PDB file of C-alpha atoms in Angstrom:
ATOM      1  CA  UNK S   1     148.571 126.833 174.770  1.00  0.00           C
ATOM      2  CA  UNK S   2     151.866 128.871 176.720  1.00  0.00           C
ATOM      3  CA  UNK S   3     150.199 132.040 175.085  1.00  0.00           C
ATOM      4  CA  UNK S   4     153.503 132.638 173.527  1.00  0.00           C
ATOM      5  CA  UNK S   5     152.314 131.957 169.925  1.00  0.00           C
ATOM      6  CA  UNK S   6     149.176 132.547 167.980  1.00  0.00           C
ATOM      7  CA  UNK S   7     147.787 131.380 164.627  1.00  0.00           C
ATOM      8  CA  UNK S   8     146.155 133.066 161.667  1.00  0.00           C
ATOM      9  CA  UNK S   9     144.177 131.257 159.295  1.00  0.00           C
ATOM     10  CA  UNK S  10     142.416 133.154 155.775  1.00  0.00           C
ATOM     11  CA  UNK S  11     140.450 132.085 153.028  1.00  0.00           C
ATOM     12  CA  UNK S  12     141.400 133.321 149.224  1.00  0.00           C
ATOM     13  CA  UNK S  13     139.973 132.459 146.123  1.00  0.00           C
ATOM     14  CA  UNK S  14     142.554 133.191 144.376  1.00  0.00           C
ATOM     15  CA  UNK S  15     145.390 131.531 145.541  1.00  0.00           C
ATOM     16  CA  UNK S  16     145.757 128.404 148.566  1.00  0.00           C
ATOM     17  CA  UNK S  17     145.179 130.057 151.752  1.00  0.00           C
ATOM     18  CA  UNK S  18     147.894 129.586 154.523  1.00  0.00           C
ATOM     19  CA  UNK S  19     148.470 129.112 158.596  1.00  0.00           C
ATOM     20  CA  UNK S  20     150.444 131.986 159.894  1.00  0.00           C
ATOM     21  CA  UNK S  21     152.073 131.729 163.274  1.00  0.00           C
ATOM     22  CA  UNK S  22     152.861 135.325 165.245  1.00  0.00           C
ATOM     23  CA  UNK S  23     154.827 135.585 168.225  1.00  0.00           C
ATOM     24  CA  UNK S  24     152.276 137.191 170.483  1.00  0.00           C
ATOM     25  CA  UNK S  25     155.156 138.993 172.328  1.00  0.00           C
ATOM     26  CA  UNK S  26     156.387 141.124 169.291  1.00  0.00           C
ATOM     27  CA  UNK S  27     153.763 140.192 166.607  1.00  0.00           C
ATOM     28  CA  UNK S  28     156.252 138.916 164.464  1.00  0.00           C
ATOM     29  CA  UNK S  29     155.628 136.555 161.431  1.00  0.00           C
ATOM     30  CA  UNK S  30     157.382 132.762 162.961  1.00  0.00           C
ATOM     31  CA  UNK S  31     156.256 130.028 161.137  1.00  0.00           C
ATOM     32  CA  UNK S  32     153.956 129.106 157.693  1.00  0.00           C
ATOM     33  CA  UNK S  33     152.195 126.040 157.314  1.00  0.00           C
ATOM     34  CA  UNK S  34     150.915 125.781 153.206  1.00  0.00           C
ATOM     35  CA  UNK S  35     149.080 123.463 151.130  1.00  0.00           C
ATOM     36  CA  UNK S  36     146.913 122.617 154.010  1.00  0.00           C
ATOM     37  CA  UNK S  37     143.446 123.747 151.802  1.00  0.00           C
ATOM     38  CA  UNK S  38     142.460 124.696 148.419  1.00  0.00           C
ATOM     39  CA  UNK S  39     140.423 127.942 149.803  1.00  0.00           C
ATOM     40  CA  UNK S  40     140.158 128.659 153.251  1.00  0.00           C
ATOM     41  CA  UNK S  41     140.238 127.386 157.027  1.00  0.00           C
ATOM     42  CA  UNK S  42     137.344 127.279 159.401  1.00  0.00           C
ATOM     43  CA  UNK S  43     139.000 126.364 162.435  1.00  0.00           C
ATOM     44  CA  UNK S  44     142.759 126.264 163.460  1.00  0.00           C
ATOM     45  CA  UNK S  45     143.959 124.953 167.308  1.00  0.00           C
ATOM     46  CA  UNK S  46     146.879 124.285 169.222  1.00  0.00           C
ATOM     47  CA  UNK S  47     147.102 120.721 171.165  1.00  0.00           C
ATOM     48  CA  UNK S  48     146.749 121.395 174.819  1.00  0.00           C
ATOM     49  CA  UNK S  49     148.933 117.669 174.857  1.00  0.00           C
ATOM     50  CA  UNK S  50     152.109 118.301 172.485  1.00  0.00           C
ATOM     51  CA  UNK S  51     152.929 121.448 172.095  1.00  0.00           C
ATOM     52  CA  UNK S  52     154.107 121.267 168.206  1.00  0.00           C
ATOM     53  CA  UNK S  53     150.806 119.902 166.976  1.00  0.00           C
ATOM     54  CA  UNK S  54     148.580 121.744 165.315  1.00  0.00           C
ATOM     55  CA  UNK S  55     145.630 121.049 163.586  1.00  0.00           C
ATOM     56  CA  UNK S  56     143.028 122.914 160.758  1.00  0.00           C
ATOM     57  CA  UNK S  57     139.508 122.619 159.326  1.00  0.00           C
ATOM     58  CA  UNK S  58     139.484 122.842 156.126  1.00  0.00           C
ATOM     59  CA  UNK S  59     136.512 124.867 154.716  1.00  0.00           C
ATOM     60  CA  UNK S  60     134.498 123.831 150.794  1.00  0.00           C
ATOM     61  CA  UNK S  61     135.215 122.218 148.490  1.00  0.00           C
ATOM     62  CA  UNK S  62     138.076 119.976 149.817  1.00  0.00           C
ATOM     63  CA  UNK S  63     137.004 119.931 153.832  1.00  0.00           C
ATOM     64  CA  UNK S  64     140.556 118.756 154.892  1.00  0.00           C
ATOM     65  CA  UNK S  65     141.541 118.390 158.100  1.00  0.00           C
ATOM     66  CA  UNK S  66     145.071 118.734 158.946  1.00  0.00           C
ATOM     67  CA  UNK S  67     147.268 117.930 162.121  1.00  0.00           C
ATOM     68  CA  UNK S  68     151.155 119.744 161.795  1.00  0.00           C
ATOM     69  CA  UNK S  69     154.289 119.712 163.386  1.00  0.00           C
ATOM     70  CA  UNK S  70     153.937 123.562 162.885  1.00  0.00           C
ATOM     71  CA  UNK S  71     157.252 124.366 164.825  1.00  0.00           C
ATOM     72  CA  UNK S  72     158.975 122.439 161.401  1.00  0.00           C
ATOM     73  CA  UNK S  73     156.392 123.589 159.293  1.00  0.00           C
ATOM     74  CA  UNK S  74     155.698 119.785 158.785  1.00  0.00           C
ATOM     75  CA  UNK S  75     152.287 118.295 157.962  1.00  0.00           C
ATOM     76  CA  UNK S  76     152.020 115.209 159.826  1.00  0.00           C
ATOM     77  CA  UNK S  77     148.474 113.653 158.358  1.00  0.00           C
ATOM     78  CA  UNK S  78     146.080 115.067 156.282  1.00  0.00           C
ATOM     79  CA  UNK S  79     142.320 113.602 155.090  1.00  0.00           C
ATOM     80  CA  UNK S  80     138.846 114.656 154.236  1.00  0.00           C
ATOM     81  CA  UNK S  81     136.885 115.554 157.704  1.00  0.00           C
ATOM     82  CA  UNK S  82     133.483 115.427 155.864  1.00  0.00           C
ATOM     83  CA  UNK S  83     131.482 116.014 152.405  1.00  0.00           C
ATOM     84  CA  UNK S  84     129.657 119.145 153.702  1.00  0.00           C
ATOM     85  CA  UNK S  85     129.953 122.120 155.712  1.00  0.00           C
ATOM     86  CA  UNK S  86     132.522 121.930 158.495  1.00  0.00           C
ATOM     87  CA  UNK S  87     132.345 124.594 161.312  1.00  0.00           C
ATOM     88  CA  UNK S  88     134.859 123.615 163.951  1.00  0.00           C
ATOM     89  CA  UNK S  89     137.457 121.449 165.325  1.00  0.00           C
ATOM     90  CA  UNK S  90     138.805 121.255 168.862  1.00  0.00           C
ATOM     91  CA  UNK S  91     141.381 118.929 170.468  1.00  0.00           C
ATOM     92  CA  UNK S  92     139.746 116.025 172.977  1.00  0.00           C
ATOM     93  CA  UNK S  93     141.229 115.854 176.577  1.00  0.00           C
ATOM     94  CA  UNK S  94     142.972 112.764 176.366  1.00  0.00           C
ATOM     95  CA  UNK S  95     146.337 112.943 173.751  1.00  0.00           C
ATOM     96  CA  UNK S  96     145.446 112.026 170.017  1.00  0.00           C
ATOM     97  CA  UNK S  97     141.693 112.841 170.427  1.00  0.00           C
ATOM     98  CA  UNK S  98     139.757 115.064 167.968  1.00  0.00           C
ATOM     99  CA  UNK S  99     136.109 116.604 167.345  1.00  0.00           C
ATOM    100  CA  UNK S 100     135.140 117.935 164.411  1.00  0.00           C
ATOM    101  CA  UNK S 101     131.481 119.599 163.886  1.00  0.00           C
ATOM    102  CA  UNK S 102     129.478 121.068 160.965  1.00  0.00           C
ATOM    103  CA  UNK S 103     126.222 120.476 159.000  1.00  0.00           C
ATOM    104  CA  UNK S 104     124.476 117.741 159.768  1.00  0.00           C
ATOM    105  CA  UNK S 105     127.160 116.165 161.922  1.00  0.00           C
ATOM    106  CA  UNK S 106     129.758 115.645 164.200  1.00  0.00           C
ATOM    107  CA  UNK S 107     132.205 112.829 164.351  1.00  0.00           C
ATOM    108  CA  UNK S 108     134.919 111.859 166.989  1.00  0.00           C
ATOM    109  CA  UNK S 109     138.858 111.417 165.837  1.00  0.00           C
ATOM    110  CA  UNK S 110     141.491 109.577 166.790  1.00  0.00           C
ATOM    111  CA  UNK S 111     145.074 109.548 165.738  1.00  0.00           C
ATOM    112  CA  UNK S 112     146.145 105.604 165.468  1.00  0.00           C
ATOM    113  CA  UNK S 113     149.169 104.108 164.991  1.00  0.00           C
ATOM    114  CA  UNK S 114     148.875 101.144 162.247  1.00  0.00           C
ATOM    115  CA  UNK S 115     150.946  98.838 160.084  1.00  0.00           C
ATOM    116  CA  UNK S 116     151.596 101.686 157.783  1.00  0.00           C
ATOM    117  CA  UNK S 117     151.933 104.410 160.036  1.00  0.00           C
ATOM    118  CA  UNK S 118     150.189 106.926 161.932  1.00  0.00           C
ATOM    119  CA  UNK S 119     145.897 107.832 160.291  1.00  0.00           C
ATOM    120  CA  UNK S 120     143.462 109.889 161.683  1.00  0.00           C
ATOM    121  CA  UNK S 121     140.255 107.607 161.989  1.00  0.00           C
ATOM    122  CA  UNK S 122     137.062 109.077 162.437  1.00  0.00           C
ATOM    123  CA  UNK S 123     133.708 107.946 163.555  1.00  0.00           C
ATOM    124  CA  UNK S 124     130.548 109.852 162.562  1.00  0.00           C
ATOM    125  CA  UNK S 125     128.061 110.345 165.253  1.00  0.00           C
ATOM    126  CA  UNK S 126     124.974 108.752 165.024  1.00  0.00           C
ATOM    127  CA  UNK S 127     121.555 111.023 165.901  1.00  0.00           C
ATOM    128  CA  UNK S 128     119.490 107.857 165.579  1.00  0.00           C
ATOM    129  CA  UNK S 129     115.845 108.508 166.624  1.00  0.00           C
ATOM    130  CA  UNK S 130     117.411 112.220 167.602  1.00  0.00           C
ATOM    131  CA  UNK S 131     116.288 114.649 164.976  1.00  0.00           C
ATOM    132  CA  UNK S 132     119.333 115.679 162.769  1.00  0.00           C
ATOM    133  CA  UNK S 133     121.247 119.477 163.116  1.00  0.00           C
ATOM    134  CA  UNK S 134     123.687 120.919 162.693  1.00  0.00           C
ATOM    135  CA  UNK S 135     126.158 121.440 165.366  1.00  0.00           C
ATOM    136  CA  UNK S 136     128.217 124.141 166.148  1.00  0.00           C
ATOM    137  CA  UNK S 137     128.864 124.571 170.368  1.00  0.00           C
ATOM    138  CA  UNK S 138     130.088 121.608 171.817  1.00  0.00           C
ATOM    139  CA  UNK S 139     132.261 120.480 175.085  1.00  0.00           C
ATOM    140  CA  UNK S 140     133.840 117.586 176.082  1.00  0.00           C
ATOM    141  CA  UNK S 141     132.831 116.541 179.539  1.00  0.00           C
ATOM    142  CA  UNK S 142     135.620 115.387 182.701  1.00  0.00           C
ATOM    143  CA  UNK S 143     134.177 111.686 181.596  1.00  0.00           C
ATOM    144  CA  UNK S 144     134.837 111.660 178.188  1.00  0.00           C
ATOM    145  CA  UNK S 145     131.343 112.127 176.755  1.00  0.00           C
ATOM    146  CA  UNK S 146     129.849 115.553 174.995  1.00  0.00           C
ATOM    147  CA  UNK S 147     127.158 117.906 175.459  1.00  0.00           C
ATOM    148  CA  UNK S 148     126.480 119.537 172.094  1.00  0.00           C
ATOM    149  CA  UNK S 149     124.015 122.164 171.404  1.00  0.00           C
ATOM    150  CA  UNK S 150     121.411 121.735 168.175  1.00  0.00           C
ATOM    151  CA  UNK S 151     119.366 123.693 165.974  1.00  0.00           C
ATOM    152  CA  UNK S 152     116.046 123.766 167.918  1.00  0.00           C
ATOM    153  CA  UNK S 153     117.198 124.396 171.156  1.00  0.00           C
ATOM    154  CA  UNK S 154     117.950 120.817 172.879  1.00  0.00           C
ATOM    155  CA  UNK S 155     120.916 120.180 174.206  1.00  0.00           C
ATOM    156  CA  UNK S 156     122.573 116.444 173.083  1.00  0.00           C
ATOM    157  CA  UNK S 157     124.634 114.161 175.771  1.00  0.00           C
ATOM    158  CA  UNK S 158     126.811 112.105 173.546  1.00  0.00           C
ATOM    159  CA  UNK S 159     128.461 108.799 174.862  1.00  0.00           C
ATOM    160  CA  UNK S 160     130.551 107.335 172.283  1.00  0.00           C
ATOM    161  CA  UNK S 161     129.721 108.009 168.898  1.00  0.00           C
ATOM    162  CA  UNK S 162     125.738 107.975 169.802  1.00  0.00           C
ATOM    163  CA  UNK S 163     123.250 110.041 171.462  1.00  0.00           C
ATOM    164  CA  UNK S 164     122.357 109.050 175.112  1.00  0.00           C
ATOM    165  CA  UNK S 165     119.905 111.960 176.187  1.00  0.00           C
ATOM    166  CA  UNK S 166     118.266 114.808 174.855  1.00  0.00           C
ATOM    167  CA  UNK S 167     118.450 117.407 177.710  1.00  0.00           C
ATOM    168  CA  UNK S 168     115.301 119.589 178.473  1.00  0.00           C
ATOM    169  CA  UNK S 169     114.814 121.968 181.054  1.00  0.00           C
ATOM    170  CA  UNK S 170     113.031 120.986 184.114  1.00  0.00           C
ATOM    171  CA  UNK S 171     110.803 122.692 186.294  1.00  0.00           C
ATOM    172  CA  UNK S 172     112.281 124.959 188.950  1.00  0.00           C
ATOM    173  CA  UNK S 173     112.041 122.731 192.650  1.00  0.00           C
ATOM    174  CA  UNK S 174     111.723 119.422 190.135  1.00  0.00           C
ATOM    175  CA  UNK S 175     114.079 119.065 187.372  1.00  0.00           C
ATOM    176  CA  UNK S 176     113.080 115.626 186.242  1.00  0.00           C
ATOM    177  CA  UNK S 177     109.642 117.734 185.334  1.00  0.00           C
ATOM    178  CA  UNK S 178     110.194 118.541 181.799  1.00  0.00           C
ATOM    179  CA  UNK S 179     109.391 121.913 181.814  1.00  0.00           C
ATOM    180  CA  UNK S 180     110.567 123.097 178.324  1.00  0.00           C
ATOM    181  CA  UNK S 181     113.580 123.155 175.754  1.00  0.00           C
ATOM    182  CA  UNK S 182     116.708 124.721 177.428  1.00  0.00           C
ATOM    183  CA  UNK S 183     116.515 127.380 174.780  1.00  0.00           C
ATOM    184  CA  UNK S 184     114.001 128.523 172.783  1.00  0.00           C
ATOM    185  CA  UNK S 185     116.248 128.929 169.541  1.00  0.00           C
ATOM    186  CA  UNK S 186     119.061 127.634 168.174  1.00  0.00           C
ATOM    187  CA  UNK S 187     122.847 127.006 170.433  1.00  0.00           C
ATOM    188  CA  UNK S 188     126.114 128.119 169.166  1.00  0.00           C
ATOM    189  CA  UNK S 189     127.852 128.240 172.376  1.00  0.00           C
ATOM    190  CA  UNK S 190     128.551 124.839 174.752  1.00  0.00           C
ATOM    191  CA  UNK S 191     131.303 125.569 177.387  1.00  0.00           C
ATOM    192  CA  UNK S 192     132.636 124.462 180.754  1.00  0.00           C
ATOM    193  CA  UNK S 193     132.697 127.144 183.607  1.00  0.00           C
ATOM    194  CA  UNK S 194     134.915 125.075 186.475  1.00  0.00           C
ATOM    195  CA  UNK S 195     133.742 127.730 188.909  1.00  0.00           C
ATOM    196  CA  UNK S 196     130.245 126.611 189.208  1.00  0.00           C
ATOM    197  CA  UNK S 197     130.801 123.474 188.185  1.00  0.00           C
ATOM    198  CA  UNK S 198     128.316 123.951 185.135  1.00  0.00           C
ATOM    199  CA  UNK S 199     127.577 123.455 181.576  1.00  0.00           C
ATOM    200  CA  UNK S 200     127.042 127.069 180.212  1.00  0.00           C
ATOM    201  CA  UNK S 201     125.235 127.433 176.861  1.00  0.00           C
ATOM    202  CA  UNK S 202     124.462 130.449 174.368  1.00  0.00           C
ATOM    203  CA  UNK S 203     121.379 130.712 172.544  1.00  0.00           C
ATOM    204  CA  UNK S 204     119.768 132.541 169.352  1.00  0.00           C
ATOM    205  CA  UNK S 205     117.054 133.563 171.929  1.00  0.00           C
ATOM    206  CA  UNK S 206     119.660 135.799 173.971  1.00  0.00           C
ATOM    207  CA  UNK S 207     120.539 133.652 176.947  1.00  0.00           C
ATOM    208  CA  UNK S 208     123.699 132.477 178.709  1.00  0.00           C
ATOM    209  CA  UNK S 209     122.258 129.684 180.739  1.00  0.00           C
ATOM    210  CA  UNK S 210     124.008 127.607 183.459  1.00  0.00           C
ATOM    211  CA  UNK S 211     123.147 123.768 183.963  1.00  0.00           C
ATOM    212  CA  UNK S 212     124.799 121.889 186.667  1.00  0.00           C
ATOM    213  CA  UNK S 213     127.183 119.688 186.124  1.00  0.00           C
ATOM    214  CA  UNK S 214     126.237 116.843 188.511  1.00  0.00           C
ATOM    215  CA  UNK S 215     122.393 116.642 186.748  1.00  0.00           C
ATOM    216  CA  UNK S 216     124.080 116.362 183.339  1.00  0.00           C
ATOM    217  CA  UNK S 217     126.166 113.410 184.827  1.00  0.00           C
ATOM    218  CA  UNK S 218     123.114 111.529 185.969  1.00  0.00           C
ATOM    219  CA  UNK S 219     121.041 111.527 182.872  1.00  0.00           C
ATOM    220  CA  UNK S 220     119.286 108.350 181.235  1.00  0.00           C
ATOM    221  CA  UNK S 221     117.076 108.007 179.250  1.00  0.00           C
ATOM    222  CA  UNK S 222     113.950 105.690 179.660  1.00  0.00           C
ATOM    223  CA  UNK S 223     114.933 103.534 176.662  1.00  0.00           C
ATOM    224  CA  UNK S 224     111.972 100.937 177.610  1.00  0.00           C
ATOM    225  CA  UNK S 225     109.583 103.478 176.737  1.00  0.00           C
ATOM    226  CA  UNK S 226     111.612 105.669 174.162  1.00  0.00           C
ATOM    227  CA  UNK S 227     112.054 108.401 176.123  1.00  0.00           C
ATOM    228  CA  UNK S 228     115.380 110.075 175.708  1.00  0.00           C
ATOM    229  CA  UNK S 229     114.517 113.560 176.978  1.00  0.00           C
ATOM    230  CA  UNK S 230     116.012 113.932 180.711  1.00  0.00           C
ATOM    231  CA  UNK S 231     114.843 117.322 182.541  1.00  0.00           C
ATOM    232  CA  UNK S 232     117.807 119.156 183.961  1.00  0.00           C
ATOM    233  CA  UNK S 233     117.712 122.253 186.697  1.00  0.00           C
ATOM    234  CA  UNK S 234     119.132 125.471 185.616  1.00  0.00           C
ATOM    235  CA  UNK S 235     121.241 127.290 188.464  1.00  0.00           C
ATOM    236  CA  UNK S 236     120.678 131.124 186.620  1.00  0.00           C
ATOM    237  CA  UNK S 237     120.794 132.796 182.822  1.00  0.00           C
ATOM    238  CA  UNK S 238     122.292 135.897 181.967  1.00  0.00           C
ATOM    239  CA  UNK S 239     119.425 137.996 179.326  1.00  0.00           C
ATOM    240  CA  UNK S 240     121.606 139.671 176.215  1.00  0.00           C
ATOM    241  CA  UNK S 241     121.027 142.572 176.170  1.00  0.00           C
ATOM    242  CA  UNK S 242     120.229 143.653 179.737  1.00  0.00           C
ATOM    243  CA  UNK S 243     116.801 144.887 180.721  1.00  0.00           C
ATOM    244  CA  UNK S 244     116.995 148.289 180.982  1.00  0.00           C
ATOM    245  CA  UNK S 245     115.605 151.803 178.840  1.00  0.00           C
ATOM    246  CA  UNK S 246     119.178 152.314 177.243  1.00  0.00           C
ATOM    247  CA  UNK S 247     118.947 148.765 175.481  1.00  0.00           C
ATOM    248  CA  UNK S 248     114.811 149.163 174.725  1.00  0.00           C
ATOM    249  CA  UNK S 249     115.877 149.465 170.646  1.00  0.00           C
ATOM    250  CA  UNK S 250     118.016 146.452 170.998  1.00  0.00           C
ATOM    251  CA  UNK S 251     116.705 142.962 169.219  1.00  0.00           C
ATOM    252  CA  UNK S 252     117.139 139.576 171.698  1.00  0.00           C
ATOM    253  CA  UNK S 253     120.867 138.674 171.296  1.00  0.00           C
ATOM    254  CA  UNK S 254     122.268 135.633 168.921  1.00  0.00           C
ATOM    255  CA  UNK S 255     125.062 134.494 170.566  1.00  0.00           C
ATOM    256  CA  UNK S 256     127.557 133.064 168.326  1.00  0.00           C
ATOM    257  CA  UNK S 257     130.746 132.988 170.327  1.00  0.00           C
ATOM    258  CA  UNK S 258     132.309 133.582 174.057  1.00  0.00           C
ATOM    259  CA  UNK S 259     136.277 134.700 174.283  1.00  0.00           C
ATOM    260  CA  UNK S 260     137.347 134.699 178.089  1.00  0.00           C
ATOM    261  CA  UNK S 261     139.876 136.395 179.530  1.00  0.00           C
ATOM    262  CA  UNK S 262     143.216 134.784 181.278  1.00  0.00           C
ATOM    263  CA  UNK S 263     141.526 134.492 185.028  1.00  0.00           C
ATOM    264  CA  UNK S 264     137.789 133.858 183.752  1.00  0.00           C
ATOM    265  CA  UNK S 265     136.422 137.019 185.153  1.00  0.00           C
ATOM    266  CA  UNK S 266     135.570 138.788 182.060  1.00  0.00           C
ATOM    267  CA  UNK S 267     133.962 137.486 179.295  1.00  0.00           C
ATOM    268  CA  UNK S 268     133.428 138.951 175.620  1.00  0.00           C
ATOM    269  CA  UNK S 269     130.341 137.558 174.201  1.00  0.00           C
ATOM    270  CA  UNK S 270     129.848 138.130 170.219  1.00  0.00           C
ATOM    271  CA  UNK S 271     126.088 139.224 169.134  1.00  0.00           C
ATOM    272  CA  UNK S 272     125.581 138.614 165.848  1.00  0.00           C
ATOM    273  CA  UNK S 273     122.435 140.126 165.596  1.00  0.00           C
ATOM    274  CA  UNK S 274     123.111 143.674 167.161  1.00  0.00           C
ATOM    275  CA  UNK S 275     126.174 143.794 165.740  1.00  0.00           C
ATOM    276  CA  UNK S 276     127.614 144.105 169.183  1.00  0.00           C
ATOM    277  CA  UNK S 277     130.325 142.936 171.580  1.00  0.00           C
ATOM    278  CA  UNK S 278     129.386 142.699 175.129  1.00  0.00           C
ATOM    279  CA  UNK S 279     131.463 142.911 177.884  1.00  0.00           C
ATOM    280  CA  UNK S 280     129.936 140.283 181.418  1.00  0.00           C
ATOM    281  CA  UNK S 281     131.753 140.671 184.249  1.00  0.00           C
ATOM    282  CA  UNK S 282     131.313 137.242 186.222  1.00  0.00           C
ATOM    283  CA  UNK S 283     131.695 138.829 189.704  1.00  0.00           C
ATOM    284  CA  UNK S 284     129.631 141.021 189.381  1.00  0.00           C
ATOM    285  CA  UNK S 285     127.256 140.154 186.543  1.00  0.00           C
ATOM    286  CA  UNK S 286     127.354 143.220 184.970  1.00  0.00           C
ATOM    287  CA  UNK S 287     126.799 143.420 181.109  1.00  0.00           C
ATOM    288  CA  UNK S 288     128.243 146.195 179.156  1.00  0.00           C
ATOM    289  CA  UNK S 289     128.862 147.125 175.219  1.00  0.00           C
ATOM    290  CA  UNK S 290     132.169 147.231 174.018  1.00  0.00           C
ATOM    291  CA  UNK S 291     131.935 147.490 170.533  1.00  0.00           C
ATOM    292  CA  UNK S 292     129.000 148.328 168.438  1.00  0.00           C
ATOM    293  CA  UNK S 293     128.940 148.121 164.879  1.00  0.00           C
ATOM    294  CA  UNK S 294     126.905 146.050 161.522  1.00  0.00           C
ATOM    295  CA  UNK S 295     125.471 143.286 162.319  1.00  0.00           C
ATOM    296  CA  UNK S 296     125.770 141.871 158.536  1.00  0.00           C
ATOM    297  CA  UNK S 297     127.251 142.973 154.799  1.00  0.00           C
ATOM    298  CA  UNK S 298     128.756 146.212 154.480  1.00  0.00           C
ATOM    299  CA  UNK S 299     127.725 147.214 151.372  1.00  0.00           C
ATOM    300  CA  UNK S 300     128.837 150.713 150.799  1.00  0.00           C
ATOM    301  CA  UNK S 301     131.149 153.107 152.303  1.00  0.00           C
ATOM    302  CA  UNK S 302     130.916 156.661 151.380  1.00  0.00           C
ATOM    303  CA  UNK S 303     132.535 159.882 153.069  1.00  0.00           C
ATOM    304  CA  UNK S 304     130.767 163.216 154.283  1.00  0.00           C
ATOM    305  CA  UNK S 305     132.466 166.644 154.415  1.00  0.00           C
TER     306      UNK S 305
END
């Protein structure tokens, strides 16, 4: 979290995969946490509360999830996140809270002290009359709850361990207006931009959309009728790639994950589908390749003379 450290987290199949730690100054090799999965990590994070904690996703077939005292190379508590799939984990706002996401699921973790010491208790979310996806992109809200993003394009307002409203898009001049989903594909990316004071979300379909954080806030549902979609206004979207004849040959963009730099001016969104890196500048809203290259399997490599 002081940007003095990183971590480094593989997968092997032939021997159990470990957590490096790198001084970021000198890129030297500082600490190694083993024996924290039988094959490989999906996720690794600092804790933005105590700056020794650590914890890791384990990926198939033992889906652990680990929190270490990683400056003594110490694991601290250690159990099974979930029995499928696990994509991500990411430290809550408040100290001891945890959210873990993957197929089918996401469920909300808390580090309790007991009679017998300190567990990691987790509560599965519950979709109820929601239809079931997988999650990937999530944020925690300033309240506590969690916008998630879903497989067919909603977005999902959690409160507690349940879902409160689906949000929709609404019509431009009346957002309660369900106009339609907020993308028309799949979400991988849920983040906060504290600038605007939005929810900004990443779609299969190409879009970086912005959705204000007050509407998101007021939603209800209409639980005497069993409605739980909630029409929210969107403030602008950002189209991946950029309309113009140099990106005509370019497929719509599937955004699968946003690194931003130190100040939040630049961000570096990944495009799965392009195989390309692009480069938005938030002051300017410029869009821009960086780095262009497969966009799945390499399969052969051969050399011409």
């Amino acid at each position: 979290p002081d940007g003095e450290y990183f971590a480094v987290a593989g997968r092997s199949t032939s021997v159990k995969p470990n957590v490096y730690i790198h001084q970021l100054k000198n890129m030297r090799l500082y600490r190694i946490l083993r024996k924290g999965t039988d094959r490989g990590f999906a996720s690794v994070q600092f804790s933005p509360h105590n700056k020794n904690h650590l914890a890791a996703l384990g990926c198939a077939p033992d889906y652990l999830l680990t929190v270490w005292d990683w400056k003594n190379e110490r694991l601290l508590l250690k159990c099974k996140a979930y029995g499928q799939d696990v994509f991500g984990i990411r430290w809550g706002q408040f100290p001891g809270m945890l959210t873990t996401v993957g197929t089918g699921h996401i469920r909300f973790w808390k580090m309790a002290l007991t009679f017998t010491g300190l567990k990691l208790q987790g509560d599965i979310g519950k979709f109820g009359a929601t239809e079931l996806s997988d999650v990937v992109g999530f944020v925690e809200l300033p309240d506590g709850k969690v916008v998630t993003g879903s497989e067919y394009g909603r977005l999902l307002l959690w409160e507690g361990v349940f879902v409160k409203v689906e949000l929709m898009r609404g019509a431009e001049g009346d957002p309660r207006s369900i106009e339609c989903l907020p993308h028309a594909k799949g979400i991988e990316v849920v983040m906060m931009d504290a600038n605007e004071n939005c929810v900004v979300t990443g779609g299969d379909d190409g879009y970086l959309r912005w959705w204000p954080l007050e509407e998101i806030d007021e939603a209800e549902a209409d639980y005497d009728n069993g409605i739980l979609e909630y029409g929210i206004g969107m403030r602008k979207e950002i189209r991946l790639p950029p309309v113009g004849e140099q990106y005509d040959g370019y497929a719509p963009a599937h955004i699968h994950h946003v690194a931003r730099s130190h100040d939040d001016t630049v961000w570096l969104v990944q495009d799965n589908r392009n195989g390309v890196i692009w480069r938005y500048e938030l002051e300017t809203e410029q869009c821009t390749t960086v780095v262009q290259s497969h966009s799945g399997p390499v399969s052969g490599v051969f050399v011409v003379q």
